[in-house]
Tab-separated table of C-alpha atoms in Angstrom:
chain	number	residue	atom	x	y	z
A	1	MET	CA	4.410	67.200	26.770
A	2	ALA	CA	3.810	70.785	27.625
A	3	GLY	CA	0.711	71.155	29.677
A	4	LEU	CA	0.066	67.430	29.842
A	5	ASN	CA	-0.040	65.361	32.982
A	6	GLU	CA	2.970	62.992	33.074
A	7	GLU	CA	1.731	60.759	35.904
A	8	GLY	CA	0.944	57.871	33.528
A	9	GLN	CA	4.428	57.485	32.015
A	10	TRP	CA	5.335	54.479	34.171
A	11	ILE	CA	2.179	52.704	33.143
A	12	VAL	CA	2.982	53.304	29.483
A	13	LEU	CA	6.563	52.100	29.985
A	14	MET	CA	5.461	48.907	31.750
A	15	GLY	CA	2.915	48.273	29.009
A	16	LEU	CA	5.693	48.518	26.459
A	17	LEU	CA	7.941	46.126	28.419
A	18	VAL	CA	5.162	43.558	28.765
A	19	ALA	CA	4.443	43.804	25.041
A	20	ILE	CA	8.111	43.206	24.176
A	21	GLY	CA	8.210	40.258	26.566
A	22	MET	CA	5.145	38.715	24.963
A	23	PHE	CA	6.688	39.193	21.533
A	24	PHE	CA	9.799	37.250	22.493
A	25	LEU	CA	7.760	34.437	24.039
A	26	ALA	CA	5.747	34.217	20.814
A	27	LEU	CA	9.016	34.098	18.895
A	28	ILE	CA	10.219	31.131	20.984
A	29	ILE	CA	6.962	29.246	20.378
A	30	ASN	CA	7.280	30.031	16.669
A	31	GLN	CA	10.821	28.649	16.565
A	32	SER	CA	9.983	25.449	18.464
A	33	ALA	CA	8.121	24.004	15.469
A	34	LEU	CA	11.127	24.759	13.287
A	35	VAL	CA	13.480	23.059	15.730
A	36	GLY	CA	11.265	19.959	15.845
A	37	GLN	CA	11.149	19.891	12.059
A	38	THR	CA	14.888	20.035	11.512
A	39	THR	CA	15.604	17.551	14.304
A	40	ALA	CA	13.072	15.063	12.955
A	41	GLU	CA	14.483	15.442	9.448
A	42	SER	CA	17.987	14.753	10.679
A	43	VAL	CA	16.841	11.678	12.572
A	44	LEU	CA	14.944	10.378	9.528
A	45	GLU	CA	17.887	11.000	7.243
A	46	PHE	CA	20.544	9.378	9.392
A	47	PRO	CA	20.776	5.649	8.483
A	48	LYS	CA	21.050	4.451	12.072
A	49	SER	CA	19.010	1.295	11.688
A	50	ASP	CA	20.561	0.483	8.284
A	51	ILE	CA	24.020	0.411	9.811
A	52	ARG	CA	22.875	-1.504	12.865
A	53	ASP	CA	21.073	-4.060	10.697
A	54	LEU	CA	24.169	-4.500	8.576
A	55	ARG	CA	26.267	-5.063	11.671
A	56	SER	CA	23.785	-7.613	12.959
A	57	GLU	CA	23.883	-9.404	9.579
A	58	MET	CA	27.659	-9.683	9.852
A	59	ASP	CA	27.159	-11.404	13.171
A	60	ASP	CA	24.544	-13.748	11.693
A	61	LEU	CA	26.755	-14.465	8.698
A	62	VAL	CA	29.626	-15.496	10.938
A	63	GLY	CA	27.219	-17.842	12.705
A	64	VAL	CA	26.293	-19.382	9.335
A	65	LEU	CA	29.894	-19.647	8.152
A	66	ARG	CA	31.455	-21.001	11.322
A	67	PRO	CA	30.496	-24.682	10.868
A	68	LEU	CA	31.316	-24.754	7.122
A	69	SER	CA	34.566	-25.909	5.526
A	70	SER	CA	36.890	-23.135	4.377
A	71	GLY	CA	36.172	-23.749	0.669
A	72	THR	CA	32.405	-23.501	1.185
A	73	GLN	CA	32.918	-20.498	3.450
A	74	SER	CA	34.397	-18.347	0.700
A	75	THR	CA	31.684	-19.408	-1.781
A	76	VAL	CA	28.886	-18.553	0.649
A	77	LEU	CA	30.607	-15.315	1.689
A	78	ASN	CA	30.861	-14.201	-1.927
A	79	VAL	CA	27.219	-14.842	-2.835
A	80	VAL	CA	25.947	-13.268	0.390
A	81	ARG	CA	28.164	-10.217	-0.067
A	82	ASP	CA	27.050	-9.777	-3.677
A	83	ASP	CA	23.399	-10.029	-2.614
A	84	ILE	CA	23.743	-7.538	0.242
A	85	SER	CA	25.709	-5.066	-1.911
A	86	ALA	CA	23.220	-5.267	-4.790
A	87	LEU	CA	20.156	-4.990	-2.532
A	88	SER	CA	21.636	-2.092	-0.550
A	89	LEU	CA	22.383	-0.201	-3.730
A	90	ALA	CA	18.947	-0.849	-5.195
A	91	ARG	CA	16.747	-0.414	-2.130
A	92	LYS	CA	18.690	1.830	0.250
A	93	ASN	CA	20.830	3.861	-2.190
A	94	ALA	CA	23.875	2.858	-0.205
A	95	VAL	CA	27.220	1.433	-1.207
A	96	VAL	CA	27.951	-1.492	1.082
A	97	ASP	CA	30.960	-3.769	1.136
A	98	PHE	CA	32.456	-6.047	3.701
A	99	SER	CA	35.156	-8.619	4.158
A	100	LEU	CA	35.715	-11.427	6.601
A	101	THR	CA	39.051	-12.863	7.609
A	102	GLY	CA	39.875	-15.494	10.105
A	103	PRO	CA	39.257	-17.298	12.234
A	104	GLU	CA	41.754	-15.823	14.655
A	105	ASP	CA	42.438	-17.241	18.067
A	106	VAL	CA	41.660	-14.494	20.598
A	107	ALA	CA	42.133	-15.747	24.157
A	108	GLY	CA	41.105	-19.263	23.206
A	109	VAL	CA	37.995	-18.270	21.233
A	110	LEU	CA	37.911	-18.234	17.433
A	111	TYR	CA	36.835	-14.852	16.102
A	112	TYR	CA	36.273	-13.634	12.562
A	113	ARG	CA	37.624	-10.185	11.790
A	114	THR	CA	34.923	-8.242	9.924
A	115	GLU	CA	35.543	-4.990	8.113
A	116	PHE	CA	32.506	-3.297	6.710
A	117	HIS	CA	31.936	-0.131	4.832
A	118	TYR	CA	28.717	1.843	4.390
A	119	ASN	CA	28.231	5.024	2.361
A	120	ASN	CA	24.916	6.482	1.227
A	121	GLY	CA	26.361	9.742	-0.048
A	122	VAL	CA	25.549	11.627	3.136
A	123	THR	CA	26.770	9.297	5.834
A	124	ALA	CA	29.899	7.173	5.544
A	125	TYR	CA	30.638	4.536	8.129
A	126	ASP	CA	33.487	2.063	8.485
A	127	GLU	CA	33.936	-0.443	11.223
A	128	THR	CA	36.192	-3.314	12.090
A	129	ALA	CA	34.600	-5.798	14.440
A	130	TYR	CA	35.311	-9.271	15.730
A	131	PHE	CA	32.439	-11.733	15.801
B	1	MET	CA	19.831	71.605	31.570
B	2	VAL	CA	18.106	68.283	31.281
B	3	ASN	CA	14.457	68.440	30.417
B	4	ASP	CA	12.265	65.311	30.629
B	5	SER	CA	9.276	66.601	28.743
B	6	GLY	CA	10.104	64.527	25.637
B	7	GLN	CA	10.107	61.102	27.317
B	8	LEU	CA	6.830	59.890	25.939
B	9	TYR	CA	7.835	60.917	22.413
B	10	THR	CA	11.081	58.957	22.796
B	11	MET	CA	9.185	55.893	23.949
B	12	GLU	CA	6.806	56.257	21.061
B	13	GLY	CA	9.770	56.412	18.712
B	14	VAL	CA	11.259	53.261	20.222
B	15	ALA	CA	7.913	51.474	19.959
B	16	ALA	CA	7.483	52.538	16.343
B	17	GLY	CA	11.017	51.340	15.540
B	18	LEU	CA	10.283	47.948	17.118
B	19	VAL	CA	7.046	47.641	15.184
B	20	MET	CA	8.903	48.315	11.941
B	21	ILE	CA	11.651	45.800	12.732
B	22	ILE	CA	9.091	43.149	13.700
B	23	THR	CA	7.145	43.787	10.501
B	24	ALA	CA	10.278	43.411	8.413
B	25	TYR	CA	11.145	40.220	10.306
B	26	PHE	CA	7.733	38.650	9.654
B	27	VAL	CA	7.746	39.687	5.992
B	28	LEU	CA	11.163	38.107	5.433
B	29	ASN	CA	10.086	34.920	7.213
B	30	THR	CA	6.821	34.310	5.397
B	31	THR	CA	8.482	31.796	3.086
B	32	SER	CA	9.359	29.413	5.929
B	33	ILE	CA	6.281	29.057	8.105
B	34	TYR	CA	6.069	25.649	9.731
B	35	THR	CA	3.075	24.359	11.567
B	36	PRO	CA	3.355	21.395	13.939
B	37	GLY	CA	1.159	19.281	11.653
B	38	ASP	CA	3.519	19.921	8.761
B	39	THR	CA	6.627	18.611	10.485
B	40	HIS	CA	8.162	15.181	10.186
B	41	ILE	CA	8.007	14.500	13.910
B	42	THR	CA	5.163	12.004	13.549
B	43	ASP	CA	6.988	10.287	10.666
B	44	MET	CA	10.078	9.931	12.798
B	45	GLN	CA	8.107	8.412	15.659
B	46	LEU	CA	6.308	5.990	13.332
B	47	GLU	CA	9.559	4.902	11.703
B	48	GLN	CA	11.156	4.279	15.070
B	49	LEU	CA	8.135	2.301	16.236
B	50	ALA	CA	8.072	0.080	13.142
B	51	SER	CA	11.827	-0.356	13.193
B	52	ASP	CA	11.712	-1.412	16.844
B	53	ALA	CA	8.895	-3.866	16.102
B	54	LEU	CA	10.939	-5.494	13.323
B	55	ALA	CA	14.034	-5.635	15.531
B	56	MET	CA	11.984	-7.269	18.266
B	57	MET	CA	10.594	-9.845	15.827
B	58	ASP	CA	14.119	-10.574	14.610
B	59	THR	CA	15.217	-11.494	18.124
B	60	PRO	CA	15.140	-15.204	19.027
B	61	GLU	CA	13.156	-16.120	22.107
B	62	ALA	CA	15.953	-18.336	23.375
B	63	GLU	CA	19.679	-18.635	22.797
B	64	GLY	CA	20.273	-20.414	19.495
B	65	ALA	CA	16.577	-20.512	18.582
B	66	GLU	CA	15.093	-19.118	15.388
B	67	SER	CA	13.632	-15.616	15.494
B	68	PRO	CA	9.917	-15.206	14.612
B	69	LEU	CA	10.790	-12.994	11.613
B	70	HIS	CA	13.221	-15.610	10.274
B	71	SER	CA	10.608	-18.309	10.701
B	72	PHE	CA	7.845	-16.316	8.966
B	73	VAL	CA	10.107	-15.610	5.991
B	74	ARG	CA	11.387	-19.193	5.796
B	75	LEU	CA	7.844	-20.606	5.790
B	76	ASN	CA	6.563	-17.723	3.616
B	77	ASP	CA	3.903	-17.081	6.284
B	78	GLY	CA	2.928	-13.531	5.353
B	79	ALA	CA	-0.336	-13.636	7.295
B	80	GLY	CA	1.452	-14.633	10.499
B	81	PHE	CA	4.046	-11.922	9.975
B	82	ARG	CA	1.350	-9.331	9.432
B	83	THR	CA	-0.565	-10.283	12.574
B	84	MET	CA	2.501	-10.241	14.788
B	85	PHE	CA	3.891	-7.025	13.328
B	86	LEU	CA	0.628	-5.128	13.754
B	87	ASP	CA	0.179	-6.541	17.264
B	88	CYS	CA	3.647	-5.259	18.172
B	89	CYS	CA	2.977	-1.816	16.703
B	90	LYS	CA	-0.609	-1.190	17.705
B	91	LEU	CA	-0.593	-1.982	21.391
B	92	ARG	CA	-1.035	1.052	23.577
B	93	ALA	CA	-1.118	1.312	27.320
B	94	GLY	CA	-4.547	2.344	28.532
B	95	GLY	CA	-6.093	3.360	25.223
B	96	ILE	CA	-7.645	1.986	22.116
B	97	ASP	CA	-5.280	0.347	19.638
B	98	ASP	CA	-3.565	2.545	17.124
B	99	ASN	CA	-4.988	2.547	13.618
B	100	LEU	CA	-1.968	1.363	11.633
B	101	HIS	CA	-1.785	-0.158	8.181
B	102	MET	CA	1.084	-1.978	6.578
B	103	ASN	CA	2.272	-3.552	3.389
B	104	ALA	CA	5.213	-5.956	3.298
B	105	THR	CA	7.385	-6.867	0.336
B	106	ILE	CA	10.435	-9.097	0.151
B	107	PHE	CA	13.270	-8.062	-2.142
B	108	TYR	CA	15.918	-10.470	-3.341
B	109	CYS	CA	18.664	-10.728	-5.899
B	110	ASP	CA	18.004	-12.978	-8.884
B	111	ARG	CA	21.556	-14.245	-9.208
B	112	SER	CA	21.160	-15.919	-12.599
B	113	HIS	CA	19.880	-12.719	-14.225
B	114	ASP	CA	21.661	-10.256	-11.915
B	115	GLU	CA	18.446	-8.411	-11.134
B	116	ILE	CA	16.667	-7.193	-8.023
B	117	LYS	CA	13.205	-8.702	-7.815
B	118	SER	CA	10.457	-8.788	-5.227
B	119	TYR	CA	7.420	-10.681	-4.090
B	120	SER	CA	4.539	-9.630	-1.872
B	121	PHE	CA	4.720	-10.901	1.685
B	122	GLY	CA	1.222	-11.636	2.876
B	123	LEU	CA	-1.958	-9.618	2.590
B	124	SER	CA	-1.437	-5.918	2.161
B	125	ASP	CA	-3.647	-2.988	3.075
B	126	VAL	CA	-4.855	-0.864	0.200
B	127	ALA	CA	-3.092	2.469	0.077
B	128	THR	CA	-4.457	5.434	-1.835
B	129	GLY	CA	-0.949	6.734	-2.427
B	130	ARG	CA	-1.566	9.918	-0.470
B	131	GLU	CA	-0.686	8.533	2.945
B	132	SER	CA	2.431	9.706	4.682
B	133	ALA	CA	3.981	6.242	4.833
B	134	VAL	CA	7.385	5.341	6.234
B	135	ARG	CA	9.544	2.434	5.131
B	136	VAL	CA	11.480	0.139	7.409
B	137	SER	CA	13.481	-2.904	6.425
B	138	ARG	CA	15.310	-5.860	7.880
B	139	TRP	CA	17.722	-8.395	6.396
B	140	VAL	CA	17.001	-12.091	6.590
B	141	GLN	CA	19.567	-14.736	5.643
B	142	LEU	CA	18.310	-18.203	4.861
B	143	ASN	CA	20.031	-21.448	3.971
B	144	THR	CA	17.585	-22.433	1.242
B	145	ARG	CA	14.777	-20.905	-0.772
B	146	PRO	CA	11.545	-20.296	1.238
B	147	SER	CA	8.871	-22.855	0.376
B	148	GLY	CA	6.375	-20.610	-1.454
B	149	ALA	CA	8.848	-18.118	-2.881
B	150	PRO	CA	9.399	-17.566	-6.629
B	151	GLY	CA	11.814	-19.969	-8.328
B	152	THR	CA	14.241	-17.147	-9.117
B	153	VAL	CA	15.158	-16.898	-5.427
B	154	SER	CA	18.482	-18.692	-5.108
B	155	ASN	CA	18.446	-22.034	-3.316
B	156	GLN	CA	21.953	-21.423	-1.949
B	157	TYR	CA	22.025	-19.094	1.059
B	158	PRO	CA	19.679	-16.390	-0.311
B	159	VAL	CA	19.667	-12.962	1.323
B	160	LEU	CA	16.217	-11.404	1.568
B	161	LEU	CA	15.321	-7.831	2.438
B	162	VAL	CA	11.964	-7.522	4.181
B	163	GLU	CA	10.553	-4.068	3.520
B	164	VAL	CA	7.492	-2.850	5.378
B	165	LEU	CA	5.538	0.272	4.509
B	166	VAL	CA	3.640	1.598	7.513
B	167	TRP	CA	1.098	4.370	7.638
B	168	ARG	CA	-1.694	5.644	9.860
B	169	GLY	CA	-5.136	5.455	8.319
């Protein structure tokens, strides 16, 4: 710097700082698309509605079975379970099984104890519910 | 003795170092460039929309009543299903209706042959195969075979899987 005027050093330094700041902001914008991508992929991959639908079918099935005699109940339960298992495997690539026991008297109301199992290789879910 | 005559050279060195690091960073990242149009965000939103529409149609309007979806499947009313589903999906507040297309198929288990079979549920839109379609499904349990359904559908408590392909056209 010999012989040069050094009055402009602050301006150069500030220019550098602003440039670095802009670079990091650009980096954040660049990453936001990536974050949206991975989040959306996770949401699409997670079988939220499959599991919810299955749970809701258990509830419906109990409604169908409730008025039937116990012999008919087990026949209907078996065919419905076979259908749901086969369709889940074929169309949703998921292993699904469930069992119903009951009715049990819980505080004066008859409930069926439902255990169901869901596994699509990525997500495994087990639940015991009373309907 | 401290001399400050080299400050600008130091800064230049720092700047050059940063430029080199940034260049290396961009070169290493060129394999994973995402643009917003390339992401699955729109797919996710469409799937959620269609899934919500099906869930809504599977909800009875009164306690103990039959849900619209159940009724459409039982009567094999594919046209009615299509109209209601698209109405549920397309409505927008304060804008023109969304341009959605759909194609519904019902899958069932042929118990006598132990096979999964399907039949078309109502009129379907023609897809070119290049659309970014999403698939949503809903179970329907019936007591007997739907009136217009194939004879291989069991007449004893058949379980049907309504699958809807949805895409923007």
